mmCIF file of C-alpha atoms in Angstrom:
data_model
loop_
_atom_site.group_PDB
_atom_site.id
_atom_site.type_symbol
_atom_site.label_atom_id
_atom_site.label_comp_id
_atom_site.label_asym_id
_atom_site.label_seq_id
_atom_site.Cartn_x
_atom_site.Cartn_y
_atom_site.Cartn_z
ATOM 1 C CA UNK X 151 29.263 -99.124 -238.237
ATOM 2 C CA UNK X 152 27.087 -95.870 -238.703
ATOM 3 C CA UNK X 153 28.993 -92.952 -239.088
ATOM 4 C CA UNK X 154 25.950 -90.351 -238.409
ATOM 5 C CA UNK X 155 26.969 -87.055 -236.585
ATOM 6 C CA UNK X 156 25.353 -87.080 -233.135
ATOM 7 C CA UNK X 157 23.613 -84.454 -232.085
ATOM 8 C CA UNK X 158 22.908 -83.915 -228.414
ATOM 9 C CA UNK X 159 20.380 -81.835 -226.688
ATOM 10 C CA UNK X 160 18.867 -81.111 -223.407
ATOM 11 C CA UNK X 161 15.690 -82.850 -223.273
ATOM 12 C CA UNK X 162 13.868 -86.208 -225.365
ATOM 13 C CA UNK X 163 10.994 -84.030 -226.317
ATOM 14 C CA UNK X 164 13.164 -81.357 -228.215
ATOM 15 C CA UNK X 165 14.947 -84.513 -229.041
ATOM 16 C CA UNK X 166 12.373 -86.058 -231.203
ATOM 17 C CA UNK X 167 11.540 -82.484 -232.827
ATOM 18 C CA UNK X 168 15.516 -81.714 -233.969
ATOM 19 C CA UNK X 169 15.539 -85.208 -235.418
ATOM 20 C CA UNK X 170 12.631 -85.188 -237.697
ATOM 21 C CA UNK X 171 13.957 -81.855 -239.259
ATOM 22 C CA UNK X 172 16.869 -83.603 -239.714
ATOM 23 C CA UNK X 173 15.505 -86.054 -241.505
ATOM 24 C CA UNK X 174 17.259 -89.075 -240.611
ATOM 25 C CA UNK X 175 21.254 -87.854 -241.546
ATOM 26 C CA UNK X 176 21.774 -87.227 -237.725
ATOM 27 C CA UNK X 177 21.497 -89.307 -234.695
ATOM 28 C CA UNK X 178 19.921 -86.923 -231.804
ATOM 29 C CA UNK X 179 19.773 -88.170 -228.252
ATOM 30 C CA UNK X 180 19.010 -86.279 -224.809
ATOM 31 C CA UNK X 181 21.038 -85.574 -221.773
ATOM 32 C CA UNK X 182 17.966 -85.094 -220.129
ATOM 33 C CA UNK X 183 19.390 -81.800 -218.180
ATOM 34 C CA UNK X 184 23.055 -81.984 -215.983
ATOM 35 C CA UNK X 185 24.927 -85.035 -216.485
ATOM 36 C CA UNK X 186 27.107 -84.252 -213.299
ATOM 37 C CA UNK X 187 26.860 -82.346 -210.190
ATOM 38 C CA UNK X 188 28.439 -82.093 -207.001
ATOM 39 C CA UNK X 189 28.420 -85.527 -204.585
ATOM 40 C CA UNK X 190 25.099 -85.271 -202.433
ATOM 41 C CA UNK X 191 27.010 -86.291 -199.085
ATOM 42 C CA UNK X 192 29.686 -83.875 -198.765
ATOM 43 C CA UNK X 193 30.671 -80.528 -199.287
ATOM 44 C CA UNK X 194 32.704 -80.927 -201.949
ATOM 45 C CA UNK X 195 34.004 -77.155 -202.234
ATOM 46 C CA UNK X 196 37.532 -76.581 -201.000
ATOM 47 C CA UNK X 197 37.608 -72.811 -199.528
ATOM 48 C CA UNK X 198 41.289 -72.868 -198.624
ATOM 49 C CA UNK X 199 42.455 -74.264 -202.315
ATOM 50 C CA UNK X 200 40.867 -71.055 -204.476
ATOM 51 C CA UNK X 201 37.009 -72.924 -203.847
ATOM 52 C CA UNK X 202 38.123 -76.034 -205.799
ATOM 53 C CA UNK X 203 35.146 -78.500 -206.556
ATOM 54 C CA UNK X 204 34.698 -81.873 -206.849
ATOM 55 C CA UNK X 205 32.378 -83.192 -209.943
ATOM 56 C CA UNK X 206 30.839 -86.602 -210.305
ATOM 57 C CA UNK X 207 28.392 -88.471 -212.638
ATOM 58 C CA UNK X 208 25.662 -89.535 -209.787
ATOM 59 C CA UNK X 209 24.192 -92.731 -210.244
ATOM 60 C CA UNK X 210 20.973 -91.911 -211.925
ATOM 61 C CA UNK X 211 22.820 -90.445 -214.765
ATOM 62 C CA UNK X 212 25.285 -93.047 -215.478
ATOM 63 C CA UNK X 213 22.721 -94.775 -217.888
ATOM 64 C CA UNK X 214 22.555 -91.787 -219.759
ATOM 65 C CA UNK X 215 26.211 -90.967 -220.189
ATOM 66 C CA UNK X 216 26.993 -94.390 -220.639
ATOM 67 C CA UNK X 217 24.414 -94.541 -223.664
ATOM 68 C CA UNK X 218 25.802 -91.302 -225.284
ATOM 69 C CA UNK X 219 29.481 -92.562 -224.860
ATOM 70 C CA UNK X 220 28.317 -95.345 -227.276
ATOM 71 C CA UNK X 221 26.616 -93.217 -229.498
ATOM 72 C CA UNK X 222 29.781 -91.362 -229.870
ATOM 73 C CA UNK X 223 31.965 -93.983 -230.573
ATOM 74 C CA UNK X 224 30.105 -94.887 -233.568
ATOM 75 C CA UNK X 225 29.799 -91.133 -234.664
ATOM 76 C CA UNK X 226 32.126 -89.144 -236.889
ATOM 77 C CA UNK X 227 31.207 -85.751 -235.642
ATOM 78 C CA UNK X 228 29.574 -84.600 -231.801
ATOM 79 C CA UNK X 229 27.711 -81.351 -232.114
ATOM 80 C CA UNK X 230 26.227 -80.257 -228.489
ATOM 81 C CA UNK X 231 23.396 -78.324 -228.832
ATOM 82 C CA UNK X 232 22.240 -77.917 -225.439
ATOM 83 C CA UNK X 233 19.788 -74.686 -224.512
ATOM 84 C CA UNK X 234 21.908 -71.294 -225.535
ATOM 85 C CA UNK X 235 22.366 -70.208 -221.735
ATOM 86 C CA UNK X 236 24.504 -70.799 -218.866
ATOM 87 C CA UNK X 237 23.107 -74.089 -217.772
ATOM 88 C CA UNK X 238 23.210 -75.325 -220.997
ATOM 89 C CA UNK X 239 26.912 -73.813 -222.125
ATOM 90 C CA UNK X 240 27.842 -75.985 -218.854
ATOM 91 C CA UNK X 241 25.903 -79.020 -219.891
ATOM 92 C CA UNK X 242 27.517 -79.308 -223.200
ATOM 93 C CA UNK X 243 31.107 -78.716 -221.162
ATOM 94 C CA UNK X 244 30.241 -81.581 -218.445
ATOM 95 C CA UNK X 245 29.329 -84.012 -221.862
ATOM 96 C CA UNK X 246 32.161 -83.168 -224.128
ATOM 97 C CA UNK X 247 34.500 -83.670 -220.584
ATOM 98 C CA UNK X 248 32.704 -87.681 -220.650
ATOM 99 C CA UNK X 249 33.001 -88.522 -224.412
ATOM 100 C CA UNK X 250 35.429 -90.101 -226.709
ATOM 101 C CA UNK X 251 37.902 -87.577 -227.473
ATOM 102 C CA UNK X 252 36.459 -86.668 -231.304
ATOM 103 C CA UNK X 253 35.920 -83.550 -233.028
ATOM 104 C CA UNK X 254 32.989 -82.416 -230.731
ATOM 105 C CA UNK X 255 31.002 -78.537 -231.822
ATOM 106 C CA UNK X 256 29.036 -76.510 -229.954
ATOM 107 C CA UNK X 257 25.586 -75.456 -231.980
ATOM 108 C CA UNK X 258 23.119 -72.494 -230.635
ATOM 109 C CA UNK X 259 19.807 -72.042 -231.717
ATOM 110 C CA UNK X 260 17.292 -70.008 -230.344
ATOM 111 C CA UNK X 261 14.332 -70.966 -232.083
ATOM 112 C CA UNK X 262 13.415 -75.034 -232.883
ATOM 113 C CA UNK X 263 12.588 -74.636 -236.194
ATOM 114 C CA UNK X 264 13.918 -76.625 -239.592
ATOM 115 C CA UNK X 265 15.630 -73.085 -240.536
ATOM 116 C CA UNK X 266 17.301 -72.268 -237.368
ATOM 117 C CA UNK X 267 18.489 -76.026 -236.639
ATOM 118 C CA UNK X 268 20.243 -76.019 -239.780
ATOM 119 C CA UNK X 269 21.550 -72.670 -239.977
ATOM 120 C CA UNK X 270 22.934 -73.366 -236.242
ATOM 121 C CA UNK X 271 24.586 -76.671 -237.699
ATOM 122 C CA UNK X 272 25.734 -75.633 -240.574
ATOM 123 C CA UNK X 273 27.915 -72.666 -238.551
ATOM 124 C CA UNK X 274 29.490 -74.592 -235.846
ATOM 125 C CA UNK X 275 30.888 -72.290 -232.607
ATOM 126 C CA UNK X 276 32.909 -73.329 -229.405
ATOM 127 C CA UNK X 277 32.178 -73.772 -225.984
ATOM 128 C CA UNK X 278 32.075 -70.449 -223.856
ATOM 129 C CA UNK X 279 34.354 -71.379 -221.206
ATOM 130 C CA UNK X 280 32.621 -67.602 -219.364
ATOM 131 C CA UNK X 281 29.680 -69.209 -219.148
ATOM 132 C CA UNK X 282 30.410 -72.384 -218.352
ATOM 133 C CA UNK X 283 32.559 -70.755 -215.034
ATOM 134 C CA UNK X 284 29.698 -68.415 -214.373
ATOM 135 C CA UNK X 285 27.184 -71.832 -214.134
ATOM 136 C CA UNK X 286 30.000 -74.045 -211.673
ATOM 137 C CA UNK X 287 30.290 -70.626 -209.524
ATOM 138 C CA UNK X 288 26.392 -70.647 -208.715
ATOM 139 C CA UNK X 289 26.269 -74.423 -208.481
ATOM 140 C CA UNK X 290 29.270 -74.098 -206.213
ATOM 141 C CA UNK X 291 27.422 -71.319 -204.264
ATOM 142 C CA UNK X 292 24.582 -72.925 -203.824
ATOM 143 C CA UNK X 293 26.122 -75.573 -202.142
ATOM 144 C CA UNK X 294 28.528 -73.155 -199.992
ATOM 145 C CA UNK X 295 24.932 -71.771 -198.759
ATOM 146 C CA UNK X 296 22.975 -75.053 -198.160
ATOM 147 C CA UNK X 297 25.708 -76.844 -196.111
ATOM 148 C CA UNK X 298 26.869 -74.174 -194.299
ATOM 149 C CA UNK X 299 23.323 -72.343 -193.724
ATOM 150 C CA UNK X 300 21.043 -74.907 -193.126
ATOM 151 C CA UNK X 301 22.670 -76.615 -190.104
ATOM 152 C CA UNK X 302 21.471 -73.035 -188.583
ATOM 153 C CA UNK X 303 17.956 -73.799 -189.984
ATOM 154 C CA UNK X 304 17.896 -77.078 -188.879
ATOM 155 C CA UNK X 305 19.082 -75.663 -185.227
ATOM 156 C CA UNK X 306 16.710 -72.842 -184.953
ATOM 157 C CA UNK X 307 13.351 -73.606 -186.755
ATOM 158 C CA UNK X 308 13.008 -77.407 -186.446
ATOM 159 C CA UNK X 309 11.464 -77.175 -182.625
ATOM 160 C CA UNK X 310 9.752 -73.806 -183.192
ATOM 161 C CA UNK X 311 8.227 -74.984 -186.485
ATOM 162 C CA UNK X 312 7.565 -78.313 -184.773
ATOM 163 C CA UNK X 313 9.531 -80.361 -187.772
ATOM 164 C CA UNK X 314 10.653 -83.800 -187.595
ATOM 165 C CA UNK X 315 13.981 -84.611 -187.814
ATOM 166 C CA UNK X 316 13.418 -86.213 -191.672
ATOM 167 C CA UNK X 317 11.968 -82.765 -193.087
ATOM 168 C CA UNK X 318 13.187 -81.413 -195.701
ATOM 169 C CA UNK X 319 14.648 -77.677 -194.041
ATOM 170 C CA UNK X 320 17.628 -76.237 -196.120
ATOM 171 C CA UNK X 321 18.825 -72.667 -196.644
ATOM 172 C CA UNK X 322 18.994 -71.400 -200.664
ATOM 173 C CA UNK X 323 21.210 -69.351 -202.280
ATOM 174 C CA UNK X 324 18.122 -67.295 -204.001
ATOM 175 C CA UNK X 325 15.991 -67.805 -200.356
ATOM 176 C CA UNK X 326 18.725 -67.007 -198.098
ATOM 177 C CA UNK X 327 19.597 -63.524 -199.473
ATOM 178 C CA UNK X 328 16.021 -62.572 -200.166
ATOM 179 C CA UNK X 329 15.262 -63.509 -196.036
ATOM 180 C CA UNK X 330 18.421 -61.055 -195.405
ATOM 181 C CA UNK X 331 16.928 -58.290 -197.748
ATOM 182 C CA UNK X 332 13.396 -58.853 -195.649
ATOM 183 C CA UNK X 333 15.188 -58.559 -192.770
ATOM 184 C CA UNK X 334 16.952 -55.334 -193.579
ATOM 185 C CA UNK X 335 13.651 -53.969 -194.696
ATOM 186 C CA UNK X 336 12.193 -54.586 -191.601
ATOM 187 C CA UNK X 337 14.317 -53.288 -189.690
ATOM 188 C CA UNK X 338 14.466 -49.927 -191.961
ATOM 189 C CA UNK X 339 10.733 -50.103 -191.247
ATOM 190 C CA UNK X 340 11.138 -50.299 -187.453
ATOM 191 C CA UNK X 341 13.314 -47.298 -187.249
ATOM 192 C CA UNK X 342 11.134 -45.078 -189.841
ATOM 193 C CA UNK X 343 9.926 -42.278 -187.768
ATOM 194 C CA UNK X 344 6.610 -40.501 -189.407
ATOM 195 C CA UNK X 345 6.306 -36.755 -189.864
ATOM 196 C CA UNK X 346 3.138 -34.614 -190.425
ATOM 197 C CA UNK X 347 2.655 -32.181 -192.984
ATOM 198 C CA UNK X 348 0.199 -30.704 -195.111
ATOM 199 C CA UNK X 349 -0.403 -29.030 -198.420
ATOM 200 C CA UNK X 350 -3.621 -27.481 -200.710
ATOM 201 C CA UNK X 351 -4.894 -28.614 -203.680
ATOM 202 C CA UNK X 352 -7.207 -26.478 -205.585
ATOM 203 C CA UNK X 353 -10.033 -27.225 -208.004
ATOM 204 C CA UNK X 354 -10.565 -24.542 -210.845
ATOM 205 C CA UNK X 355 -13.180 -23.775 -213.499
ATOM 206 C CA UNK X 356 -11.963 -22.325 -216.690
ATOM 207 C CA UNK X 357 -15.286 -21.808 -218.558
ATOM 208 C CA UNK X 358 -18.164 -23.937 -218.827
ATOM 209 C CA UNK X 359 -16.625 -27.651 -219.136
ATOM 210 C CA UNK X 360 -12.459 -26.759 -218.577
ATOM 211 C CA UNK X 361 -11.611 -27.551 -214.832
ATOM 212 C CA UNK X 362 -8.300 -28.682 -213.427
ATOM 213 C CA UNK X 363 -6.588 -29.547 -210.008
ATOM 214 C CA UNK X 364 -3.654 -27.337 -208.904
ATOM 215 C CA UNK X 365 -1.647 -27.940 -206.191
ATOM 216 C CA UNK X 366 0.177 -25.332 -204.705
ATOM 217 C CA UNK X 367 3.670 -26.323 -205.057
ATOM 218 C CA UNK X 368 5.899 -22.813 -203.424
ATOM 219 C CA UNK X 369 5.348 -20.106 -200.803
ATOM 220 C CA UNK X 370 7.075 -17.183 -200.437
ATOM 221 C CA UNK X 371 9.361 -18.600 -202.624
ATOM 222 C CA UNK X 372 10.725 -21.665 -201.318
ATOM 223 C CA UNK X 373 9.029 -25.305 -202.727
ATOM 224 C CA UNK X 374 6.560 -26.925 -200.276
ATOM 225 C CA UNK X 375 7.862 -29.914 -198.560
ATOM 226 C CA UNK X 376 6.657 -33.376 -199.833
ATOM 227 C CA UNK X 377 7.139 -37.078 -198.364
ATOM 228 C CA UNK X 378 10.237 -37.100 -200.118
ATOM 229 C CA UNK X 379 11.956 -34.159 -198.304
ATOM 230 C CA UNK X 380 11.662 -36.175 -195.336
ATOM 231 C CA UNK X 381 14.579 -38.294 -193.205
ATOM 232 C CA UNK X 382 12.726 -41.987 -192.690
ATOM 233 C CA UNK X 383 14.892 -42.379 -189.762
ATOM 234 C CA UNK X 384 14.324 -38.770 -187.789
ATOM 235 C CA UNK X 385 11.018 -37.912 -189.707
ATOM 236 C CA UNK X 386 13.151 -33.947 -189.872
ATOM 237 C CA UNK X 387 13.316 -32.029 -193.335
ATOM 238 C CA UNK X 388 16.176 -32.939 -194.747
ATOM 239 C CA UNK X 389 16.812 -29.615 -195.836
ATOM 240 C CA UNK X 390 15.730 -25.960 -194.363
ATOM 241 C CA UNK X 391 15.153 -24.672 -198.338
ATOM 242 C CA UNK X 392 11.565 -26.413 -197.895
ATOM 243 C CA UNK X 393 8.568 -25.281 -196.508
ATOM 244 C CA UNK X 394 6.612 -27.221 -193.934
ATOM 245 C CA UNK X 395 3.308 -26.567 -193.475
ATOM 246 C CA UNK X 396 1.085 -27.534 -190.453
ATOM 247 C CA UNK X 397 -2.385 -27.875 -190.226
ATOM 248 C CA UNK X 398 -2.631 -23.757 -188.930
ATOM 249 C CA UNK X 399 -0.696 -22.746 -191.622
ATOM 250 C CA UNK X 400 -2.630 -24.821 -194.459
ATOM 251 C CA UNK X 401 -5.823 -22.854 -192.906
ATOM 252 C CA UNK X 402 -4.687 -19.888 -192.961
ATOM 253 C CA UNK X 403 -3.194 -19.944 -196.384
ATOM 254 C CA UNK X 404 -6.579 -21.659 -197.453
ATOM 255 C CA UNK X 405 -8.370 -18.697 -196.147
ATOM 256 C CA UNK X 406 -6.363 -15.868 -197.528
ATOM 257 C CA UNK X 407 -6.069 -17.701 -201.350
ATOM 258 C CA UNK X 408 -10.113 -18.271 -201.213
ATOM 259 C CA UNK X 409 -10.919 -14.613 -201.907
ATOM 260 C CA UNK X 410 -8.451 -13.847 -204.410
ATOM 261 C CA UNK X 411 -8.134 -13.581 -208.011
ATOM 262 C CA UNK X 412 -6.894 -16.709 -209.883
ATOM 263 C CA UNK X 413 -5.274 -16.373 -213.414
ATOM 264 C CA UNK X 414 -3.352 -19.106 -215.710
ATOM 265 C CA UNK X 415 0.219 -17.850 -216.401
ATOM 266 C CA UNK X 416 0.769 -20.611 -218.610
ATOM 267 C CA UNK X 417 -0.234 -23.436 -220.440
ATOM 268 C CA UNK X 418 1.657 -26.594 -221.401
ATOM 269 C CA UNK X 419 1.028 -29.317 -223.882
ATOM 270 C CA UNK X 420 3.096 -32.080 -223.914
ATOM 271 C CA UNK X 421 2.728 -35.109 -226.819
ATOM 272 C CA UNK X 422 2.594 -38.480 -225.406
ATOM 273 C CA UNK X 423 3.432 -41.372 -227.501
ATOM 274 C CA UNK X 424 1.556 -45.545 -226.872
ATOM 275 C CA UNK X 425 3.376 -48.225 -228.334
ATOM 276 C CA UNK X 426 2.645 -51.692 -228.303
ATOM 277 C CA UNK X 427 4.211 -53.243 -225.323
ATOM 278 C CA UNK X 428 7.606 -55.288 -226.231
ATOM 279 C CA UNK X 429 7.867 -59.143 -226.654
ATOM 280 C CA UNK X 430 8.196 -61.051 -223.038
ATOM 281 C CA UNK X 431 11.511 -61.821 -221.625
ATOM 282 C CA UNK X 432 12.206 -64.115 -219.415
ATOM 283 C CA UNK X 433 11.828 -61.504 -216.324
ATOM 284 C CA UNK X 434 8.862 -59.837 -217.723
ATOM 285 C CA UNK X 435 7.038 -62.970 -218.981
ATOM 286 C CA UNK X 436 7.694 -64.267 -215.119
ATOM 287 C CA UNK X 437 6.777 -60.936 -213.933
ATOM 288 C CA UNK X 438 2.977 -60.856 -215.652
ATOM 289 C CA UNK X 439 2.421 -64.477 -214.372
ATOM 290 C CA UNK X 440 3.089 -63.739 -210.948
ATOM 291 C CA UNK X 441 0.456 -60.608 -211.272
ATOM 292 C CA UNK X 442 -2.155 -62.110 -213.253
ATOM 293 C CA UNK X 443 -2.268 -65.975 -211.952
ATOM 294 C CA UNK X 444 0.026 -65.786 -208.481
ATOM 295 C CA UNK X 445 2.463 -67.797 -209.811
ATOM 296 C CA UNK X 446 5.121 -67.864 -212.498
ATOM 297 C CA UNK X 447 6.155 -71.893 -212.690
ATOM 298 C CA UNK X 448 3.531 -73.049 -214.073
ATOM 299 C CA UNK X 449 3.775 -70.853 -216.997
ATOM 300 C CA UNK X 450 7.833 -71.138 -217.355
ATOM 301 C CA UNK X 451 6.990 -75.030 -217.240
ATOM 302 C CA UNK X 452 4.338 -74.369 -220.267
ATOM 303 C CA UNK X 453 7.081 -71.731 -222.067
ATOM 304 C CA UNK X 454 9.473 -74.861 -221.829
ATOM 305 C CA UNK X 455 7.492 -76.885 -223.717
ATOM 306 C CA UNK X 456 6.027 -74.631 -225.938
ATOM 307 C CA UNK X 457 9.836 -74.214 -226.942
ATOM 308 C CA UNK X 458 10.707 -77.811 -227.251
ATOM 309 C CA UNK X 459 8.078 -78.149 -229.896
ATOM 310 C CA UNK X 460 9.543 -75.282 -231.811
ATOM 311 C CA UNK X 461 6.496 -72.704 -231.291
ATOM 312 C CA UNK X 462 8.066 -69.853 -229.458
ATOM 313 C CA UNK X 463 11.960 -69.092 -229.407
ATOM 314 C CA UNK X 464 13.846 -69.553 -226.244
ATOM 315 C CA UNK X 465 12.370 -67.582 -223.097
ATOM 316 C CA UNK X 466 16.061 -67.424 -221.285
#
């Protein structure tokens, strides 16, 4: 019988990188992602008993769990070393829950590299029950949203969308709260009332090549109003210590200024620093794909992989 620790990870591709670090002294199999969820056909969520949940193995995963159970048997140590985040910390929960009860260790590495995988299994940690909680509460919400939500989809949009009654219409818990911050936008943009006002800018010549733009920012000593001084909903000064300035008074303060003397009270210069922007995160990295190519999923997809193979550390 072999008695080879068993390592278990996320996905088959990262799989077959840990193991050939390894070099043979540990038996590494996949998950391949969540091992259980909550059942498809009901809600599963109990909102009068503190939100308790129900969790299953569904079917299509009861190969895999059933494959690592016998790997375990035959194993004299379990280390889970599912992706360092919440999904994973929950992962590695949901498989230690469905395996012979043996000494079982939770490994983190950010990086799939010889150095890190051993370093990682060579210090041995335990499960973060936090962020195993924090991954059941969105799973749980999710499902709270969906079921609950998209009966009101289904009601509302199926005949105006002209949808059959076998498409796929359901309400997210990312989707559903973005549509009710677009909502509350536009209706902050239907009651914005506009305001005019106007200011001077001035372009001066200091010399042959030195010119500048000023803008005149106070007269008679109170600050000249900006958009900012404005109430969106009234389109009033929010304050009477501004000045507002109509078209007639821009003239005629353009018209008396013109003639006059201009002199440079003072002169500021300021250093300014350029440094090299910071390594991506997962925000930023998603943030630059959506600007440059329209689309971050493509590129997470890519980061995924690029990961599994042990070229970049972990984007999350």
């Amino acid at each position: 019988m072999s008695t080879k620790p068993l390592v278990i990870v996320e996905s088959p591709s990262k799989a077959g990188t840990i193991e050939k670090y390894l070099g043979g002294e540990y038996e590494v199999l996949a998950s391949v992602g969540h091992i259980k969820d909550l059942p498809d056909k009901e809600l599963a969520v109990d909102i009068e008993r503190d939100f308790h949940s129900t969790w299953i193995v569904p079917p299509r995963k009861k190969a895999v769990v059933q494959r690592l159970k016998e790997a375990a048997q035959k194993a004299d140590a379990i280390y889970l070393a599912t992706d360092p985040d919440r999904e994973g910390e929950a992962i590695a929960a949901h498989v230690a829950a469905e395996l012979p009860d043996k000494p079982h260790y939770r490994v983190r590495f950010h990086e799939i590299t010889r150095k890190a995988v051993q370093e990682a299994l060579a210090h041995p940690e335990e499960i973060d029950e936090h962020l195993v909680n924090a991954q059941l509460a969105r799973r749980v919400l999710d499902r709270l949203v969906g079921y609950l939500i998209s009966p009101q989809l289904w009601r509302t949009l199926r005949s105006w969308l002209k949808l059959d009654q076998d498409s796929g219409l359901s309400a997210g818990r990312v989707q559903s709260a973005t549509l009710r911050l677009l909502v509350d936008r536009e209706r902050e943009r239907l009651r914005f009332r506009t305001a005019r006002f106007f200011d001077l800018e001035a372009t001066l010549q200091a010399g042959a090549k030195d010119s500048f733009t000023a803008t005149l920012i106070q007269v008679g000593g109170k600050r000249v109003a900006t958009g900012k001084d404005f109430d969106a909903q009234t389109g009033r000064p929010k304050s009477s210590q501004v000045v507002v300035l109509n078209e007639t008074d821009a003239q005629a303060l353009q018209a008396r200024l013109l003639p006059l003397p201009w002199t440079l009270d003072r002169k500021e210069v300021q250093p300014k620093s350029v440094r090299p922007r910071p390594p991506y995160t997962t925000s930023t990295l998603q943030q630059d794909a959506a600007r440059r190519f329209g689309s971050s999923a493509r590129v997470m997809r890519l980061a995924q992989q690029l990961y599994e193979a042990g070229f970049i550390s972990y984007m999350r």
